[in-house]
PDB file of C-alpha atoms in Angstrom:
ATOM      1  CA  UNK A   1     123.591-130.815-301.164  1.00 63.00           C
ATOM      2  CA  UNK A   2     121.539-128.664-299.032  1.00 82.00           C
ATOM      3  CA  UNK A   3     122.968-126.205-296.175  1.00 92.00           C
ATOM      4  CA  UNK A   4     121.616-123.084-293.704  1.00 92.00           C
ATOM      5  CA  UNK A   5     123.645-120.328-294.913  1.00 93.00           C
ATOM      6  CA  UNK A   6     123.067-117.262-292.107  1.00 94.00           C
ATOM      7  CA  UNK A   7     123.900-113.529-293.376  1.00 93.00           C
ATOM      8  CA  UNK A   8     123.947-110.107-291.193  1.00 94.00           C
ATOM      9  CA  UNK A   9     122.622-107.128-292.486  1.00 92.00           C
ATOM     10  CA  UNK A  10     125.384-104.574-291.620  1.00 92.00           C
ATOM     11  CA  UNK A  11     123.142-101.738-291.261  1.00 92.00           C
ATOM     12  CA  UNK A  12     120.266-103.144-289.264  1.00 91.00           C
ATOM     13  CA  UNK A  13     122.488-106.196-287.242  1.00 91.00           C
ATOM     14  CA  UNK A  14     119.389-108.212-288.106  1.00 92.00           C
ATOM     15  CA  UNK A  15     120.734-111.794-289.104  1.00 94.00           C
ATOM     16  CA  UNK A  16     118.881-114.124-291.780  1.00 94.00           C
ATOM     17  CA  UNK A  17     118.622-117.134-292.628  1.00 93.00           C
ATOM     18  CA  UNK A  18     118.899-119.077-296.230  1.00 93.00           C
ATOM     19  CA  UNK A  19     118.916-122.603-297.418  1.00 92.00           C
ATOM     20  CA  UNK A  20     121.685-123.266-299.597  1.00 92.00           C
ATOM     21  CA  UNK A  21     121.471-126.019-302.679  1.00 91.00           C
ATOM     22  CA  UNK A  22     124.455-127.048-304.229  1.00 91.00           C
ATOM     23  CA  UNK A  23     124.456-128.086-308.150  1.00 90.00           C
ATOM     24  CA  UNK A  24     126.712-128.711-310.917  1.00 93.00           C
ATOM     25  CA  UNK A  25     126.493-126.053-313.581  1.00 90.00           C
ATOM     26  CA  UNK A  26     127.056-127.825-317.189  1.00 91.00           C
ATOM     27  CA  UNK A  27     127.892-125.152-319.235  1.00 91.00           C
ATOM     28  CA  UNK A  28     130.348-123.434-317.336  1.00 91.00           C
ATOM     29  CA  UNK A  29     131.741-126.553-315.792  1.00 92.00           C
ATOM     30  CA  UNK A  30     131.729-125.476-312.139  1.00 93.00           C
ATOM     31  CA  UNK A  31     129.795-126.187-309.094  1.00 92.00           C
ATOM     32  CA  UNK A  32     126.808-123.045-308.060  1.00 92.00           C
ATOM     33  CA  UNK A  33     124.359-122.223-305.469  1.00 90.00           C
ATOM     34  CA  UNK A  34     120.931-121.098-304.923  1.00 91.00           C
ATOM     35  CA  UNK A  35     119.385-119.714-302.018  1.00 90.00           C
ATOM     36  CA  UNK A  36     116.193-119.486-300.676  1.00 91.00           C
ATOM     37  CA  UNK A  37     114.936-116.861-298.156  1.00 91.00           C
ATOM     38  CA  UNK A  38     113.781-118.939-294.924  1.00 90.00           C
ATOM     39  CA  UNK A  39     113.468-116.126-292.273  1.00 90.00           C
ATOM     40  CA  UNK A  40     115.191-114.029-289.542  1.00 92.00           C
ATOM     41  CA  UNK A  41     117.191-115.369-287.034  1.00 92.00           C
ATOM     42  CA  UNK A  42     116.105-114.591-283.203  1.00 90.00           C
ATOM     43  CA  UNK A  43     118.900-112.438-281.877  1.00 89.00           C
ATOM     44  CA  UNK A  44     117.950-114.064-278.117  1.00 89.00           C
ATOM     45  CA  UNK A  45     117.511-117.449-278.608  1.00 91.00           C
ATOM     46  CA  UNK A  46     118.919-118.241-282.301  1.00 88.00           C
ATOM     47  CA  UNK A  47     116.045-119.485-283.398  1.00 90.00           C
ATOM     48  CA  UNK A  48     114.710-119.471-287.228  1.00 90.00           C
ATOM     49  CA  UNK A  49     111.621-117.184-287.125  1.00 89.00           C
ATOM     50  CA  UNK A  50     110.134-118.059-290.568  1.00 87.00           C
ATOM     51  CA  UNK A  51     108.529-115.490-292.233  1.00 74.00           C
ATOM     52  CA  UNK A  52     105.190-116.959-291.596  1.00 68.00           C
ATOM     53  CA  UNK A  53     105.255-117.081-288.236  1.00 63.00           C
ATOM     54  CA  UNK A  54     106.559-113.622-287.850  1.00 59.00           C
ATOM     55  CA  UNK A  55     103.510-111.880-290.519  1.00 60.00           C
ATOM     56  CA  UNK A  56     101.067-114.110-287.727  1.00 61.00           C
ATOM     57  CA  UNK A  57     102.787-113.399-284.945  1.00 60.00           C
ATOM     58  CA  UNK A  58     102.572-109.647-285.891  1.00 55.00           C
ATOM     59  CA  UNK A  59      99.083-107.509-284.981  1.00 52.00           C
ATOM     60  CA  UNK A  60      97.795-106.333-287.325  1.00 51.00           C
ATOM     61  CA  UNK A  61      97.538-102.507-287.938  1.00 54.00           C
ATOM     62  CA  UNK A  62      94.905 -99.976-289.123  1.00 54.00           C
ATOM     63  CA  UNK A  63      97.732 -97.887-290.442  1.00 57.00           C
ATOM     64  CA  UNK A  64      99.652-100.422-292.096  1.00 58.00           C
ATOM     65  CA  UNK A  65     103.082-100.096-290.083  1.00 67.00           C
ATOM     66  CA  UNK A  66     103.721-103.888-290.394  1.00 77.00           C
ATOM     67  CA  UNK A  67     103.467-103.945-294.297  1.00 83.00           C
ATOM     68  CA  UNK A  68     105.919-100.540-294.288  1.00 83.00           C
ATOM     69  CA  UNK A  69     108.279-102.228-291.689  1.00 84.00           C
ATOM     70  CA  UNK A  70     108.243-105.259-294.012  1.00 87.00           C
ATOM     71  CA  UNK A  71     108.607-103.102-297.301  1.00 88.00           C
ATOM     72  CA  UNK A  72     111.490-100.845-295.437  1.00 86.00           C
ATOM     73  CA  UNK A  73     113.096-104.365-294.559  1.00 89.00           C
ATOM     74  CA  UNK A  74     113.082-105.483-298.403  1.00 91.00           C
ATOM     75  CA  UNK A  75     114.360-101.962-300.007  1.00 90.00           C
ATOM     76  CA  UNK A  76     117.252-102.183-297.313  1.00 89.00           C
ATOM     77  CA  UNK A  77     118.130-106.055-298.276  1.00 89.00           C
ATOM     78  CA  UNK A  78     118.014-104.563-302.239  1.00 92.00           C
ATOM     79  CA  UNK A  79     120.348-101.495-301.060  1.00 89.00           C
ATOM     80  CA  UNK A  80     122.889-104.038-299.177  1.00 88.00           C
ATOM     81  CA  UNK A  81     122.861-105.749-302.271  1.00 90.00           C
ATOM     82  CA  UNK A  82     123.629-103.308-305.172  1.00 91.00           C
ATOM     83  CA  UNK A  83     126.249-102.016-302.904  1.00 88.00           C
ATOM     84  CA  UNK A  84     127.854-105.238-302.340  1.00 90.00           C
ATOM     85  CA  UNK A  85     127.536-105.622-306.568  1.00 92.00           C
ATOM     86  CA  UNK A  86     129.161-102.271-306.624  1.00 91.00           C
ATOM     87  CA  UNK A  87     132.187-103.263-304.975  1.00 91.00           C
ATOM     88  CA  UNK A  88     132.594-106.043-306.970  1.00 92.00           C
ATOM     89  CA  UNK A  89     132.476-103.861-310.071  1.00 93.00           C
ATOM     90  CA  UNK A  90     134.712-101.409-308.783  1.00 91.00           C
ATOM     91  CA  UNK A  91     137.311-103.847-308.032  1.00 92.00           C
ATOM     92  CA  UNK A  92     136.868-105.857-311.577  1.00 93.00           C
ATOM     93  CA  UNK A  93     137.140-102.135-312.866  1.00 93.00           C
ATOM     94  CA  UNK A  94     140.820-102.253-311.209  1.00 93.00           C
ATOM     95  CA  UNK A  95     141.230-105.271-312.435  1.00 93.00           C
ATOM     96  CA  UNK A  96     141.098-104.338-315.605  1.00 95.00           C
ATOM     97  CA  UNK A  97     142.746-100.797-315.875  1.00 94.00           C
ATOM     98  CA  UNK A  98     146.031-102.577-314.193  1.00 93.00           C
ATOM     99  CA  UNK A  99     145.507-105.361-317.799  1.00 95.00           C
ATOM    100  CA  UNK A 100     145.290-102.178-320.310  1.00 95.00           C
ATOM    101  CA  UNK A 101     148.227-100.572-318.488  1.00 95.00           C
ATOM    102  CA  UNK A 102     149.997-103.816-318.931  1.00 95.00           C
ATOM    103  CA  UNK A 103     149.370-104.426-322.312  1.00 96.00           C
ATOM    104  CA  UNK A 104     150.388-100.702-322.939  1.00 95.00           C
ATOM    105  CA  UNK A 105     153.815-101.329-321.498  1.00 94.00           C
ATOM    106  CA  UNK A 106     153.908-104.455-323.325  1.00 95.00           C
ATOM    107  CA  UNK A 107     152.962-102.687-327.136  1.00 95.00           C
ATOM    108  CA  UNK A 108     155.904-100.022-325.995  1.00 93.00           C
ATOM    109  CA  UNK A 109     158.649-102.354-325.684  1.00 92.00           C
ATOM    110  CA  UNK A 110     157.377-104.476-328.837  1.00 93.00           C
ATOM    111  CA  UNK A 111     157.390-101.193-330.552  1.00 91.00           C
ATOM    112  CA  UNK A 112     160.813-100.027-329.080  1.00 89.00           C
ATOM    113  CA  UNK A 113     162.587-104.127-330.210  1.00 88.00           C
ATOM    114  CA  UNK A 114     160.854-103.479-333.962  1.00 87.00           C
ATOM    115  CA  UNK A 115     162.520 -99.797-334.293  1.00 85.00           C
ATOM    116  CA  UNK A 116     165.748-101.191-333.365  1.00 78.00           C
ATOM    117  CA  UNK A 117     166.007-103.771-336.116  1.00 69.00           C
TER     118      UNK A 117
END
């Protein structure tokens, strides 16, 4: 199954576009998803601007702006994403001091029933 999957970059407000394919995942028994990158989504009109269209559509530049504008656009995608996979980790990080804590409490009181007998 195949869907348009749209995502805004919080620090730019610039909105993207992605298709979406659905498969079954055999070894771990559950469904996934893969993207692909399709292009940016025209803030005026909603259109899809594929990537394509936007590189032509763009003059080109003795000094290169267009290839740094492009560059600055894929280090700040990266950035959005390692600090999206940071949050993640920093919550499965509480996740798993509140299980050690638990199992602490849980050795105590073992501990504390095999002392009384």
């Amino acid at each position: 199954m195949s869907c348009i999957v749209y995502q805004v970059n919080k620090k730019t407000g610039i909105k993207y576009a992605y298709e979406s394919i659905s498969y079954w995942d055999k070894e771990k028994q559950q469904p996934r998803s893969k993207r692909k990158y399709i292009g940016r989504v025209d803030p005026e009109t909603g259109e899809i601007i594929r990537k394509k269209e936007r590189m032509a559509s763009a003059e080109p530049q003795a000094d290169g702006s267009s290839e740094l504008a492009d560059l600055y656009e894929e280090i700040q995608n990266r950035e959005d994403t390692i600090n999206e996979l940071r949050e993640e980790l920093n919550m499965a990080n509480a996740r798993y001091d509140a299980l050690v804590e638990k199992v602490r409490k849980v050795r105590l009181m073992i501990a504390e029933d095999l002392s009384d007998v």
